[in-house]
Coordinates of C-alpha atoms in Angstrom, one line a residue:
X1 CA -19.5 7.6 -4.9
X2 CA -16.9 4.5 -4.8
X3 CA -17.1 2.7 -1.6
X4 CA -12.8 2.1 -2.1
X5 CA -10.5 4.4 -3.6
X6 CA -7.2 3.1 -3.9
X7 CA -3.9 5.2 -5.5
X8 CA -1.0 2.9 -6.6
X9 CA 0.7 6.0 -7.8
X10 CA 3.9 8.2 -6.5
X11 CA 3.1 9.9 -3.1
X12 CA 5.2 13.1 -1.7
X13 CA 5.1 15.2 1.8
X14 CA 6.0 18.7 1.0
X15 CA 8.0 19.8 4.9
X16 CA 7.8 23.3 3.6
X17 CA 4.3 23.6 3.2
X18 CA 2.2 20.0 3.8
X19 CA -0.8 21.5 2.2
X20 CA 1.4 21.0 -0.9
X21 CA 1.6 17.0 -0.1
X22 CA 0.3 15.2 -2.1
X23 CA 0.0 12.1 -4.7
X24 CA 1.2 12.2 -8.4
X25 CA -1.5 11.2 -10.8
X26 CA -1.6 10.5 -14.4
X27 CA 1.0 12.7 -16.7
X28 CA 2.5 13.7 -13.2
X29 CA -0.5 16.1 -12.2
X30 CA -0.4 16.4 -8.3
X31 CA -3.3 15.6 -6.1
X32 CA -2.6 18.0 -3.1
X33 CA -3.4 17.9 0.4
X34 CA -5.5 21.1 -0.5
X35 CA -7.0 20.2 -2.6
X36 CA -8.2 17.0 -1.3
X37 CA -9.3 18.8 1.7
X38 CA -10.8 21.7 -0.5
X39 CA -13.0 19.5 -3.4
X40 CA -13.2 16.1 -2.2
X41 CA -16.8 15.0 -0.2
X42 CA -16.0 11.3 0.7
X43 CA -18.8 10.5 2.8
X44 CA -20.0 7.3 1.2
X45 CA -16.1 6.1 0.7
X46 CA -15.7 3.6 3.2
X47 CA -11.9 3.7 2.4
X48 CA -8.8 5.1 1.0
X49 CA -6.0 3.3 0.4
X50 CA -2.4 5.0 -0.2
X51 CA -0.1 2.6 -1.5
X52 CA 2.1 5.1 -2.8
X53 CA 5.2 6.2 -0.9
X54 CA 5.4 8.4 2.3
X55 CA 1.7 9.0 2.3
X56 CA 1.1 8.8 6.0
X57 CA 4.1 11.3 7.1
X58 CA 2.5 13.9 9.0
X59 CA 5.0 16.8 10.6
X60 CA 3.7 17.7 13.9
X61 CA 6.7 20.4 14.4
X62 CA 5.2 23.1 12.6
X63 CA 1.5 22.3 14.0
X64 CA 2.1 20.6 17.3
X65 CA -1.9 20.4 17.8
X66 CA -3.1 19.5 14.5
X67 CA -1.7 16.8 11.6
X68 CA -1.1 18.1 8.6
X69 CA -0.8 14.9 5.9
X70 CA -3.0 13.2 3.3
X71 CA -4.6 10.8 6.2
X72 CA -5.9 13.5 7.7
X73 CA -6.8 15.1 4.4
X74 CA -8.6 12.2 3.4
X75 CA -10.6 12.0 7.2
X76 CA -11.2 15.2 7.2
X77 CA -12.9 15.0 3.4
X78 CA -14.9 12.5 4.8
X79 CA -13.5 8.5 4.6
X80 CA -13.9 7.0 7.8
X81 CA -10.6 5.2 7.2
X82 CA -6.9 4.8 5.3
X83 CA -3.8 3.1 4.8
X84 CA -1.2 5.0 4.1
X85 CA 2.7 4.6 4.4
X86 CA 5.5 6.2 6.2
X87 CA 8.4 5.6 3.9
X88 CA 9.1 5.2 0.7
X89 CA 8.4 1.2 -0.5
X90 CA 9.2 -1.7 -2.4
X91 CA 7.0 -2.4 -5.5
X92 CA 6.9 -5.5 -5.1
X93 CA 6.4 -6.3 -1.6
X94 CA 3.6 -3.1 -1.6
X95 CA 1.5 -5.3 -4.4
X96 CA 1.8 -8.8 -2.1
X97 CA 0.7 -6.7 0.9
X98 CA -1.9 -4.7 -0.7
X99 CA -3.2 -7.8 -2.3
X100 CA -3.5 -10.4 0.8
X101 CA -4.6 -7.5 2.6
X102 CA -7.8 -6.8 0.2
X103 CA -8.1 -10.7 0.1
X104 CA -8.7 -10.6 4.3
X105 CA -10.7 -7.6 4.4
X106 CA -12.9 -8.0 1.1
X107 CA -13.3 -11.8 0.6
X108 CA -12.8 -13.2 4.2
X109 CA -14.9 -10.2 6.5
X110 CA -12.0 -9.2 8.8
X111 CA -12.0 -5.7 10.0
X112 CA -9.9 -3.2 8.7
X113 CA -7.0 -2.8 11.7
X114 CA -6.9 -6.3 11.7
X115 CA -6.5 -7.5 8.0
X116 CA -4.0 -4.8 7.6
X117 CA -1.7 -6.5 10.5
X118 CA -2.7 -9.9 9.6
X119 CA -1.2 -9.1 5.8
X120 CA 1.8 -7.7 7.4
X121 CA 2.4 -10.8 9.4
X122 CA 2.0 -13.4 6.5
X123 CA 4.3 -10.9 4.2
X124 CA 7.0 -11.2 7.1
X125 CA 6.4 -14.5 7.7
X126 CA 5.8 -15.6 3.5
X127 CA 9.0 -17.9 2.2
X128 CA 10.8 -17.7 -0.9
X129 CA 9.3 -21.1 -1.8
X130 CA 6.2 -20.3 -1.1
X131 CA 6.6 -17.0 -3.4
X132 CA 8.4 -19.0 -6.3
X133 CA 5.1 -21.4 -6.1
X134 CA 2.9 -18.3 -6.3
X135 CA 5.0 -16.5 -9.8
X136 CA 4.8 -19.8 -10.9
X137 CA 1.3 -19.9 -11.0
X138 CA 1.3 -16.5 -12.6
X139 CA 3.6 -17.7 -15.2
X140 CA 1.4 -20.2 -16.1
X141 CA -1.8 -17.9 -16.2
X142 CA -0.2 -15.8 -18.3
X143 CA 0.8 -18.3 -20.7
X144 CA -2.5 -19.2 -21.3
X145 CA -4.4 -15.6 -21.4
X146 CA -5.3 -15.5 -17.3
X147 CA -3.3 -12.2 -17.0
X148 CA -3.4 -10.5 -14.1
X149 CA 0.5 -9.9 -14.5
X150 CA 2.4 -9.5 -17.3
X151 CA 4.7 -12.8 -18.3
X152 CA 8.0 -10.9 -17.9
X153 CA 7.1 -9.5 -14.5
X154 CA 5.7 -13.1 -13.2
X155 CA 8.9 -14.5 -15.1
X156 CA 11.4 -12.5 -13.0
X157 CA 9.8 -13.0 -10.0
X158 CA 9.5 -16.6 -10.4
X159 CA 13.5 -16.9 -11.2
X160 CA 13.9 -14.4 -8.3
X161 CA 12.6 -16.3 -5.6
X162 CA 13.2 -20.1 -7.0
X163 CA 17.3 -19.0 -6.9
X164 CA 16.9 -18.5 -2.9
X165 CA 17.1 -21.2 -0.1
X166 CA 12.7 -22.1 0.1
X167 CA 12.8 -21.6 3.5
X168 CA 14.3 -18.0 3.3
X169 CA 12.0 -15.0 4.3
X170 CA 12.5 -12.2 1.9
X171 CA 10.3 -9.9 3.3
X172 CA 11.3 -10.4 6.9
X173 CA 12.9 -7.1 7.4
X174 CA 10.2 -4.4 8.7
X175 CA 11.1 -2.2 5.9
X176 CA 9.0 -4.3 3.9
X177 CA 5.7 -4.0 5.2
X178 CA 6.1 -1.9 8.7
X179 CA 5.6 1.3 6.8
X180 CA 1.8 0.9 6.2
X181 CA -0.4 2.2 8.7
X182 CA -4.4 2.2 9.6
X183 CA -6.1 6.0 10.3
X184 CA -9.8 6.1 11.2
X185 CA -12.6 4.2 12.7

């Protein structure tokens, strides 16, 4: 069993019927709630992560004593933990946050809880300078076969953030990185 599942797809919460709630997959194919709950055994996953939109919405109206949403689907299945989030998000702000945040839990050792909020901090805090430095970096890999994103994406992103004032923090607002949230142990 994977130790980390990850889905960088499109999520949904179904206020009808949550058990319908779920992620879409490849060729659109839902992942429900149900069927997470129903077929997945996730006991040696030590985490999901949901960087999809409105993953962690979770209406306690219809069942005031029990949550009815994909982190409690995934809990329930057996992950000890997940991120999930509570709106729908920005592409690009998801893949900076998902990224530093793998980077403090992975490669530097810090728990969970506290590499999620420490990677919401530096995406708040991160300037346009400092972001313009980082696509150009990417730019350059790219040009010489180090992909890890494609030229044009790195390209815009680059022009994006070099056009603002270097001191400017894009991704101040909480919309940016306030929607992701930390479930489990």
């Amino acid at each position: 069993a994977a130790s980390h599942l990850h889905f960088a797809c499109h999520g949904f919460y179904n206020w009808a019927d949550p058990m319908q709630s779920g992620l879409l997959l490849a060729e659109r194919e839902p992942l429900t709630l149900a069927q997470i709950i129903g077929q997945f055994k996730l006991d040696g996953t030590r985490l999901v992560t949901l960087s999809a939109c409105e993953t962690g919405i979770t209406d306690i109206r219809q069942s005031p004593d029990e949550y009815l949403g994909l982190p409690a689907g995934f809990l329930q299945a057996g992950a000890p933990a997940v991120v999930s989030s509570l709106w729908a998000v920005n592409d690009l702000s998801t893949m900076l946050l998902m990224e530093r945040f793998y980077q403090l839990y992975l490669h530097e050792g810090q728990d969970l809880p506290e590499a999620l909020q420490h990677a919401q901090i530096w995406l708040r805090d991160i300037t346009a300078g400092e972001l313009a430095m980082r696509f150009a970096a990417e730019e350059e890999g790219a040009l010489h076969t180090l992909i890890r994103m494609p030229i044009d994406a790195a390209s815009e992103s680059f022009t994006r953030f070099a056009a603002q004032d270097p001191a400017h923090r894009p991704f101040a607002h909480p919309f940016y990185w306030a929607a992701f949230t930390f479930s489990g142990a």
